[in-house]
XYZ file of C-alpha atoms in Angstrom:
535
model
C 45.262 -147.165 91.706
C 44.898 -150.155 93.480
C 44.656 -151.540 97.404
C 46.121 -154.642 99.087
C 44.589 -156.913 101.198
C 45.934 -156.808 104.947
C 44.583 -160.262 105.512
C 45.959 -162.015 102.677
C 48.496 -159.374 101.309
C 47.444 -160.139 97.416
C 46.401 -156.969 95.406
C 42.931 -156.268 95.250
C 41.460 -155.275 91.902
C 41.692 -151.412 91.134
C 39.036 -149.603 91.376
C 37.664 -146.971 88.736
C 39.568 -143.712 88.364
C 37.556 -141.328 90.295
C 36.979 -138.911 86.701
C 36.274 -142.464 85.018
C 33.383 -143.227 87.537
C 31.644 -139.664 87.460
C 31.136 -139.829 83.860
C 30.043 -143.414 83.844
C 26.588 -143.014 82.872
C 27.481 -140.423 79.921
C 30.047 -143.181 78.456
C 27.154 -145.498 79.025
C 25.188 -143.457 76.793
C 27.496 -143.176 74.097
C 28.009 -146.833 74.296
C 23.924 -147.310 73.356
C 24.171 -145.175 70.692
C 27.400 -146.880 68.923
C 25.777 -149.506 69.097
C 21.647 -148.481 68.427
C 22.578 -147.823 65.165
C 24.751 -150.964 64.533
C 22.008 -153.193 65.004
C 19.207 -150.707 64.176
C 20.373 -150.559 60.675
C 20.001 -154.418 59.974
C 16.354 -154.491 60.566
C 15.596 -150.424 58.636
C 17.177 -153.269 55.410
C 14.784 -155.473 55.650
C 11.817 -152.904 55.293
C 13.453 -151.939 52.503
C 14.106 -154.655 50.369
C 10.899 -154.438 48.214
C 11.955 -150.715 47.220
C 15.727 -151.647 46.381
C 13.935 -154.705 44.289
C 12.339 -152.245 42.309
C 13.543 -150.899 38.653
C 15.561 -147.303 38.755
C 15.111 -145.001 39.250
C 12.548 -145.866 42.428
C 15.498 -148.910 43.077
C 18.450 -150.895 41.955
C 16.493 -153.403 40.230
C 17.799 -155.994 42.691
C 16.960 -159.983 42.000
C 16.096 -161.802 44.983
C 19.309 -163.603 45.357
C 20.989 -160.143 45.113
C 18.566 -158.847 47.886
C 19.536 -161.992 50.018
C 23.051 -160.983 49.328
C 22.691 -157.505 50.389
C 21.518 -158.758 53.958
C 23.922 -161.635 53.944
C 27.140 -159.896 53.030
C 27.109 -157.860 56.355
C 26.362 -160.625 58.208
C 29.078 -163.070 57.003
C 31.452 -160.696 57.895
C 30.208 -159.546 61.002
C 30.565 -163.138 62.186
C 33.035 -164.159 61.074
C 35.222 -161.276 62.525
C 33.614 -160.899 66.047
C 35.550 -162.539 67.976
C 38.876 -161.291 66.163
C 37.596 -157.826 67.097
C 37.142 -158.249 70.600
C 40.769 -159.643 70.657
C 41.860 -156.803 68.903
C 40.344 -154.563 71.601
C 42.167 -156.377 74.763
C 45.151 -155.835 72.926
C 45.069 -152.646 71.185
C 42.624 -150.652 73.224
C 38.564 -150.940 73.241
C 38.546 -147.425 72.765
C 40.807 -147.067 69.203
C 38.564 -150.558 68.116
C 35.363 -148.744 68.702
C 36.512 -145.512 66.989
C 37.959 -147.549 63.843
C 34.496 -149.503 63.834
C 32.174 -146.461 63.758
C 34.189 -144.872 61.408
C 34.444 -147.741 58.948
C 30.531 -148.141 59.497
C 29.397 -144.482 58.980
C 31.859 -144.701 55.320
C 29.825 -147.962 54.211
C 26.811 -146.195 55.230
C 27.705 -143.490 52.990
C 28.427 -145.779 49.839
C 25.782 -148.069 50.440
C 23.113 -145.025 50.520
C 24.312 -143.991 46.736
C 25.012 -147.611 45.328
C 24.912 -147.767 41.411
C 24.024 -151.149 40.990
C 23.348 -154.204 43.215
C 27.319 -155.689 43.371
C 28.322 -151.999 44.541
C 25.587 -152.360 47.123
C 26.397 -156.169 48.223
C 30.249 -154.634 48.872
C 29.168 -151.848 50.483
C 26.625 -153.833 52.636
C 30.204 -155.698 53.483
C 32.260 -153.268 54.440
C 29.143 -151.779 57.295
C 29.600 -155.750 58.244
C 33.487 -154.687 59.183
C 32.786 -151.812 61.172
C 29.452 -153.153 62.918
C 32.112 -156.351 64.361
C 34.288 -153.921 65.827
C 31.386 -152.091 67.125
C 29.481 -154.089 68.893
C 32.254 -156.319 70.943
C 33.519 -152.866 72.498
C 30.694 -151.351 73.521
C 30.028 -154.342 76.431
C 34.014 -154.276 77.059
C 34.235 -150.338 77.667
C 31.185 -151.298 79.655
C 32.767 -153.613 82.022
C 35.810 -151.581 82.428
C 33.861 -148.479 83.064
C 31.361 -149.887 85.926
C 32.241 -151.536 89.336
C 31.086 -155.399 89.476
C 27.943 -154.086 91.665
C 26.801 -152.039 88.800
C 27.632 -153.726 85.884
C 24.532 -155.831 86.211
C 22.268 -152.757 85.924
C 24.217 -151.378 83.139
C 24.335 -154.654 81.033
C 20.469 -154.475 81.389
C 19.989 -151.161 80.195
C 22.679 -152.316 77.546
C 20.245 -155.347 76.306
C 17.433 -153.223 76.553
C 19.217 -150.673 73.625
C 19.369 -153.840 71.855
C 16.038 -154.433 71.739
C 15.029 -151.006 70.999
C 16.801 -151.199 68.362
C 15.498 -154.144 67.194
C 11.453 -152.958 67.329
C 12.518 -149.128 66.121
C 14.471 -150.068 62.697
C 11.023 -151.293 61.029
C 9.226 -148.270 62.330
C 12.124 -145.879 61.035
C 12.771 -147.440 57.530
C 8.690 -147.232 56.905
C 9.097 -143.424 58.116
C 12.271 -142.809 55.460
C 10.619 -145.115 52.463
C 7.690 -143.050 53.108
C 9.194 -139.492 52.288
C 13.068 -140.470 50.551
C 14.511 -142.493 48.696
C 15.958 -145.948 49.336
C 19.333 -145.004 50.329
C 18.044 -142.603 52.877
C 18.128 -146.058 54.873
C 21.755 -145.876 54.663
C 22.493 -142.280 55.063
C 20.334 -141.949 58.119
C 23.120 -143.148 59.816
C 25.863 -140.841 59.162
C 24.440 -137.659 61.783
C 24.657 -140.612 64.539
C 27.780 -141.788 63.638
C 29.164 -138.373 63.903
C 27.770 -137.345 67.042
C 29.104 -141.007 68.466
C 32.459 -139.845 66.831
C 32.896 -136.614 68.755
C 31.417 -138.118 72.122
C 33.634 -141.489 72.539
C 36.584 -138.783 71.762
C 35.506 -136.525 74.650
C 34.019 -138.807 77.267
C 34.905 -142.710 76.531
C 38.633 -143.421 78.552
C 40.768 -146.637 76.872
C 41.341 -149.791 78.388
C 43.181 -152.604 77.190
C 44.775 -155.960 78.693
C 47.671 -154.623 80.385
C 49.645 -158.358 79.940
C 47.906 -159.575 76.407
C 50.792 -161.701 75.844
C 52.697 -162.749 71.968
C 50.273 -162.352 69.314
C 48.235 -166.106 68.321
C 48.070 -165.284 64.389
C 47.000 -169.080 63.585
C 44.268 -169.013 66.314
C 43.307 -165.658 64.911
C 43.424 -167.118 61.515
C 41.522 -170.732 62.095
C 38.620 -168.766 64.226
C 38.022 -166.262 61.275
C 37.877 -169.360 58.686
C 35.887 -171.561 60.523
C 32.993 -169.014 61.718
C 33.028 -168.045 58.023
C 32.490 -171.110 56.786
C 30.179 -172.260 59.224
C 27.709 -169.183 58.619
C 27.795 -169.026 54.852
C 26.801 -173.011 55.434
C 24.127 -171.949 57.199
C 22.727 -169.354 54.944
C 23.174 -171.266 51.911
C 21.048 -174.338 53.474
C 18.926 -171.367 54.645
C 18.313 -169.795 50.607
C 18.281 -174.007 48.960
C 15.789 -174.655 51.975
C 18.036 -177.998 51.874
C 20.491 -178.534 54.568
C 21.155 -181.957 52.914
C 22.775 -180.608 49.790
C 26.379 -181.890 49.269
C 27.636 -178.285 48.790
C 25.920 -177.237 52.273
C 26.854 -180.036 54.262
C 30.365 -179.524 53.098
C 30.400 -175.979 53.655
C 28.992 -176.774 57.488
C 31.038 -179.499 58.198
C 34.262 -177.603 57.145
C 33.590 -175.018 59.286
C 32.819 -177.395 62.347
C 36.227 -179.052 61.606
C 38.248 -176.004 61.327
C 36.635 -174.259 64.347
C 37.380 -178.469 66.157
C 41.153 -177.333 65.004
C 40.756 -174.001 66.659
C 40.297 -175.646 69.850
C 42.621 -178.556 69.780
C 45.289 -175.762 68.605
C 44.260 -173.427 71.675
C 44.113 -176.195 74.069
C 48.034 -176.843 73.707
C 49.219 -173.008 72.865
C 51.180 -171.664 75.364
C 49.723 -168.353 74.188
C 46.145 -168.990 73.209
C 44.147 -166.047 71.797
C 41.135 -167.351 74.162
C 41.749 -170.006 77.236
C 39.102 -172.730 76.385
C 38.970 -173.501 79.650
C 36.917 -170.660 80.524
C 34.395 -173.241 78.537
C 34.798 -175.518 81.491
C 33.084 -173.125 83.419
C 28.917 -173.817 83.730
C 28.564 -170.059 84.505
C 30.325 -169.387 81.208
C 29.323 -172.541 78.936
C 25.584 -172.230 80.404
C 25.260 -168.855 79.518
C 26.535 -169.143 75.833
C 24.557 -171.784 74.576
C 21.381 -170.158 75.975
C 22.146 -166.947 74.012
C 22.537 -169.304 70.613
C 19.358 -170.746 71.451
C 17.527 -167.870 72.676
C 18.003 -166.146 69.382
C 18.098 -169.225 67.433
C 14.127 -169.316 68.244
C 13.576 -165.639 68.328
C 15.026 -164.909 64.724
C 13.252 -167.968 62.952
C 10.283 -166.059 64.596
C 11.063 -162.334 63.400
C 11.661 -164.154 59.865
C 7.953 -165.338 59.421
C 6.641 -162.978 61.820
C 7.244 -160.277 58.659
C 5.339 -162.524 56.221
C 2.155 -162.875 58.282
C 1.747 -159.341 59.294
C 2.586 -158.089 55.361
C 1.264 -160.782 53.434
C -1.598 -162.694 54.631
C -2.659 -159.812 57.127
C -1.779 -156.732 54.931
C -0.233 -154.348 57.175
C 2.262 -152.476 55.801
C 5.877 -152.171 56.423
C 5.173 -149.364 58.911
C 2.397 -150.864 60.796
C 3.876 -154.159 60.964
C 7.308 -152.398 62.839
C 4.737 -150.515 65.168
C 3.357 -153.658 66.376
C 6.794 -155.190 67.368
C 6.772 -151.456 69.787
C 5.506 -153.967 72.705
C 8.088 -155.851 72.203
C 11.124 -153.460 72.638
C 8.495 -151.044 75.380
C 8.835 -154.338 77.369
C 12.396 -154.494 77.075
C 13.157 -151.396 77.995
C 11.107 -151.827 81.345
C 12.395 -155.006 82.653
C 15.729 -155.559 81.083
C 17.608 -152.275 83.476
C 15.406 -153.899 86.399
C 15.935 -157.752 85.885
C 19.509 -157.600 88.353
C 16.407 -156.805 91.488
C 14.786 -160.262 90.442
C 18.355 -161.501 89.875
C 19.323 -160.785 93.553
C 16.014 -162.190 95.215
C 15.895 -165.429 92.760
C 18.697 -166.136 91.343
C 20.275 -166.370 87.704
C 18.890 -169.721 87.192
C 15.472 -169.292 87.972
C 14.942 -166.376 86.409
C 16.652 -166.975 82.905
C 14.506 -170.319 83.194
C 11.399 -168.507 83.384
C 12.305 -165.856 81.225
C 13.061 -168.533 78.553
C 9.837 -170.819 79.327
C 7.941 -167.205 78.863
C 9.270 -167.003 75.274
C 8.680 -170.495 74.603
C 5.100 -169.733 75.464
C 4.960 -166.342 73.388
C 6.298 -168.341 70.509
C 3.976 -171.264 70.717
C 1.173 -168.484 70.576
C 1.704 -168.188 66.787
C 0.526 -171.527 66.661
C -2.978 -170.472 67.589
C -2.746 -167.438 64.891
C -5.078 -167.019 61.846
C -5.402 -164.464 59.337
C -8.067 -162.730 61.455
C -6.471 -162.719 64.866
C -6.962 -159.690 67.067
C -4.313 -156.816 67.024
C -4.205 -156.404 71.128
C -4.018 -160.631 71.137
C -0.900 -159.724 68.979
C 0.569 -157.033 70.874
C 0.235 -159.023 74.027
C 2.324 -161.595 73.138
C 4.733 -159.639 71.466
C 4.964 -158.029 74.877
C 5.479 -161.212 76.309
C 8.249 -162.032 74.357
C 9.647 -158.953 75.273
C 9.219 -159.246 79.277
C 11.222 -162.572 78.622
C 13.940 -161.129 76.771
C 14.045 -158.980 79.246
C 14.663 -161.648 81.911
C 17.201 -164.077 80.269
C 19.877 -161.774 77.780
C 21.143 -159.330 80.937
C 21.605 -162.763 83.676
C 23.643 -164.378 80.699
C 25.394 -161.577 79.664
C 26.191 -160.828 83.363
C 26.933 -164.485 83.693
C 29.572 -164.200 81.260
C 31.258 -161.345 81.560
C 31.905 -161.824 85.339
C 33.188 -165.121 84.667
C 36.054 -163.751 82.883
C 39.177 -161.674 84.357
C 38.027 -157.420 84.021
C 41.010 -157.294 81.003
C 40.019 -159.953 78.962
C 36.223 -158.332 78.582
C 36.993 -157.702 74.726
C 37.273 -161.699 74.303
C 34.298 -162.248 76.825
C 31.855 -159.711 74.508
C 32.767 -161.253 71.375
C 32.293 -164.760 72.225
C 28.764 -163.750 73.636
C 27.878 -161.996 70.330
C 29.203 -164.435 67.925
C 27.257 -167.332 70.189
C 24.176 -164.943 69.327
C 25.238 -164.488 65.832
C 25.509 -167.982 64.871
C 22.358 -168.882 66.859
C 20.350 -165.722 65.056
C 21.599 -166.923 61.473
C 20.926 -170.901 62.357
C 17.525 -169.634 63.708
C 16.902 -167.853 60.139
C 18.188 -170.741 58.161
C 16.399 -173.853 59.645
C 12.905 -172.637 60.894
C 12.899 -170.572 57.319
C 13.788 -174.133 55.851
C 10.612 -175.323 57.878
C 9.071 -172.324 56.878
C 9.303 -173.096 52.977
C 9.123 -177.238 53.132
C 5.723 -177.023 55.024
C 4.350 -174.064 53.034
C 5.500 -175.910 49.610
C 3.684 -179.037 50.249
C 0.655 -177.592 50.825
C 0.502 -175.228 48.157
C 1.652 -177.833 45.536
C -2.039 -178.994 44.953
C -3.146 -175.805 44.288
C -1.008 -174.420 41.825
C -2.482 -176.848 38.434
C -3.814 -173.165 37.188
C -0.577 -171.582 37.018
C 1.481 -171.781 33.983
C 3.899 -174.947 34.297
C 6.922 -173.196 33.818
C 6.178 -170.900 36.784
C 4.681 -173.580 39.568
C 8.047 -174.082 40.773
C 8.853 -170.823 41.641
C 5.176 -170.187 42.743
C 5.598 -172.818 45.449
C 8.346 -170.859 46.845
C 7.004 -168.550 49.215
C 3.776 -167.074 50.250
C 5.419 -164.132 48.567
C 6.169 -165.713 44.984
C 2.473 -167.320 44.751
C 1.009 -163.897 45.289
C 2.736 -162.299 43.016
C 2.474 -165.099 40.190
C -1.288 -164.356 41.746
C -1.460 -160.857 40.672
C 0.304 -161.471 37.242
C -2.358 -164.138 36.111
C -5.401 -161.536 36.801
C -8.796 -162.607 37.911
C -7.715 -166.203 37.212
C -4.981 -165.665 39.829
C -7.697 -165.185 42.502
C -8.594 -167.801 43.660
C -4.778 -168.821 44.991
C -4.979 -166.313 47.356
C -6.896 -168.148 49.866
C -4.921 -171.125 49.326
C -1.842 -169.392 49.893
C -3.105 -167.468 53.532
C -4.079 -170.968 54.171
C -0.642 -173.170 53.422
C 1.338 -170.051 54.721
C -0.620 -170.372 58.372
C -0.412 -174.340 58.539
C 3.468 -173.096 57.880
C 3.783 -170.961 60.501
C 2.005 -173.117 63.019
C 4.345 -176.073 62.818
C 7.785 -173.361 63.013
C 5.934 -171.487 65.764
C 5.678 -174.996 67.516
C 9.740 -175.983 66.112
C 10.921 -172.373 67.744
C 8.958 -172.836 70.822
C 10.619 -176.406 71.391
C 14.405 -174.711 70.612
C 13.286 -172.405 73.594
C 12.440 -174.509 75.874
C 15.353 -176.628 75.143
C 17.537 -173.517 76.694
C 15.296 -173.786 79.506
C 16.258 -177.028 79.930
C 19.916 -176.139 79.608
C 19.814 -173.401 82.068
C 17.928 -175.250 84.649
C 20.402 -177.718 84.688
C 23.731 -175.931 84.276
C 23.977 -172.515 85.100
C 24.758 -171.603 88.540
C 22.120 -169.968 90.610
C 24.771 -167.740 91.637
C 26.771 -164.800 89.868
C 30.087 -166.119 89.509
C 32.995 -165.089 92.614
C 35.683 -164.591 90.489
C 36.980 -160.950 90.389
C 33.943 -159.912 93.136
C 35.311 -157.204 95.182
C 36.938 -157.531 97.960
C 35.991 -156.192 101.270
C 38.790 -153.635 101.793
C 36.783 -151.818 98.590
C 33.671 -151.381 99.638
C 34.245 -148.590 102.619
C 36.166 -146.516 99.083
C 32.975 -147.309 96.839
C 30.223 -146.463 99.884
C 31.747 -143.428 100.513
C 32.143 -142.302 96.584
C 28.428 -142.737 96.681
């Protein structure tokens, strides 16, 4: 259904089917819990990494570099095939994409929960990584093509404050399952959601898909795929050496960069490009990118060591440490739906600034940490971080979306969450890096009481030295303050690293993204009368 416009006699965009916009909130719902459990499921893994290290028949046995594998396998493909996804969606239908990715999630779910051995669980781990990148493209697309432009700003917030529900909830809910089940009930919790996602898309979620996608771009397809996977397994192998300098790193990176450089150049001059790059050229869409990379380029180096200090120089365990990230996602869920009010009175700009200077400040509050810093001091600033979230993810997001034609949202989500991807996994990488440089100097002097052969992997981690600690008996005592010590000094200087990234997208922001939402695609006047009198 669609109107024209007397005045200028061009089409104006179609509004909702009338069955479409009833249900809206119900799709919405479905939407969140696609994708709760997509990103939920991530953070349940890394409570339960110290079981699956464990000999059978209480684990697999896993080494760490198998254990690093487990997490990184679902996250190399993840990236690497968002943004083919979300083209997949614009062509094919959002709707069939979504299906196919909760399906293919719930079946790795299924052999990941009753893995026989590490490799089995690595694939498995994989193949979730599949179905999560069809997942989580969709859900914002069928989003944007189930909401009028005047509420897709309230919806995107409640959208970004699932995500960060689902972010504070996994710890809690792994510590909950590790507690009564085994380790693959991690997994297998899973499979009820998926199923009741299953039958709800089929009933309630209508298909959309770019009515004019165009010839298929199989080498843009193919160069995008290659160079995000290349770039991210760079990253997460500088990330495990702690060594971005290594020749087999900085070849891996820099092969990436080039290829994804050829993606560009080869998009630029297509006459059927799988993405125009000159949506790039817009501020409201270039802005808003490269503050989601560096948003969670700060906020994931901070979740990383953020696990370490409440475990293992505080002692919490992997329970109490998830409850007191609840702030964090309780804040979320109050201001993200509500952030489009401040929005409209201030302004994208200003807000996302503040919202980003406010996590810059959160994050520079680890810097004043020490092993005997109040929980409530804790919880505030968690909260904090949350209240800024809150402010910056649903104005970029909107930002975006709305800067891209309604049929092309498939290609608009995955571009925003392979920005965040790549930001999230740099984030890990280098302020881990700092992490373990820092925290190995200063434990170096310490270690002349361990056994030579095992100071080097001592020095590691906070982790290693207290368990080389525990193996040496009363001798190993006395590294223990030594350890809380080198690990806070470590902490402080990343806290300090992250906060700068932070307040470099602050910077970024103030400068380049529009204070306004963008015009293109608004509505046009002869719609309104239809959409005031449908409410």
């Amino acid at each position: 259904m669609s109107t024209t416009s007397a005045a200028s006699g061009v089409p104006a965009a179609p509004r909702m089917p009338e069955a479409v916009h009833r249900r809206r909130w119900a799709i919405l719902a479905v939407l969140m819990l696609s994708l709760l459990i997509v990103v939920l499921d991530n953070s349940i893994l890394n409570v339960a990494v110290k079981t699956i290290a464990s000999p059978a028949p209480t684990g697999l046995g896993a080494t760490q570099s198998e254990l690093e594998w487990a997490i990184n396998a679902y996250t190399l493909v993840f990236a690497g095939l968002l943004f083919t996804s979300g083209l997949l969606g614009d062509r094919l239908g959002r709707k069939k994409v979504l299906l196919f990715g909760i399906t293919v999630f719930g079946l790795g779910s299924v052999l990941a929960a009753f893995s026989g051995s590490s490799g089995q669980l690595i694939a498995f781990r994989a193949l979730m990584g599949l179905g999560g990148a069809f997942v989580m493209p969709a859900t914002l697309a069928v989003l944007m093509n189930v909401f009028e432009r005047e509420e897709q700003p309230k919806a995107i917030g409640i959208w970004t404050g699932g995500v960060g529900l689902a972010i504070a909830i996994g710890p809690i809910t792994g510590g909950v399952l590790l507690q009564h089940f085994w380790w693959g009930s991690v997994f297998l919790v899973n499979v009820p959601v998926v199923l009741i996602a299953l039958i709800a898309m089929i009933v309630l979620v209508p298909d959309s898909r770019d009515p004019a996608p165009g010839r298929l771009d199989p080498v843009g397809v193919l160069l995008s795929v290659v160079g995000l996977v290349l770039l991210v397994y760079g990253i997460i192998h500088g990330g495990q050496l702690a060594d971005f300098t290594d020749t087999s790193v900085l070849a891996t990176i820099l092969a990436g960069i080039a290829v994804l450089a050829g993606f560009v150049v080869y998009e630029k001059r297509s006459d059927h490009p799988a993405i125009d790059i000159g949506f790039f050229t817009k501020p409201a869409f270039s802005a808003a990118v490269v503050a989601i990379a560096l948003t969670f380029f700060a906020l994931m180096g901070v979740t990383f060591f953020s696990v370490f200090y409440l475990q293992s120089v505080r002692g919490y365990s992997a329970l109490q440490a998830g409850l007191l990230i609840l702030p964090l996602a309780v804040a979320q869920m109050i201001f993200a739906p509500r952030a489009r009010l401040v929005v409209e009175r201030f302004g994208a700009r200003a807000v996302c600034t503040a919202g980003l200077v406010l996590v810059a400040i959160g994050l520079a509050a680890f810097a004043l940490y020490d092993a005997n810093t109040p929980i409530w001091a804790m919880a505030v600033v968690f909260f904090l971080q949350g209240a800024g979230m809150a402010h910056i993810m649903p104005p970029v997001t909107v930002s975006i979306m709305q800067s891209l034609p309604r049929e092309k949202a498939g290609s608009g989500s995955a571009v925003n969450n392979t920005f965040r991807q790549v930001g999230g996994a740099l984030g890990v990488a280098v302020l881990g890096s700092v992490l373990s440089t820092v925290y190995r100097g200063d434990i170096e002097g310490h270690l002349g009481a361990v056994p030579a052969g095992a100071r080097k992997a001592a020095g590691e981690s906070i982790e290693a030295t207290l368990g080389i600690a525990e193996k040496m008996g009363p001798a190993g005592k006395a590294l223990i303050g030594p350890a809380d010590d080198a690990f806070l000094h470590a902490m402080h200087v990343t806290a300090l690293a992250s906060s700068g990234v932070a307040l470099l997208g602050a910077v970024v922001v103030l400068l380049f993204l529009p204070a306004k939402p963008p015009a293109a695609g608004a509505p046009r006047a002869e719609d309104r009368p239809a959409e005031a009198a449908r409410r």
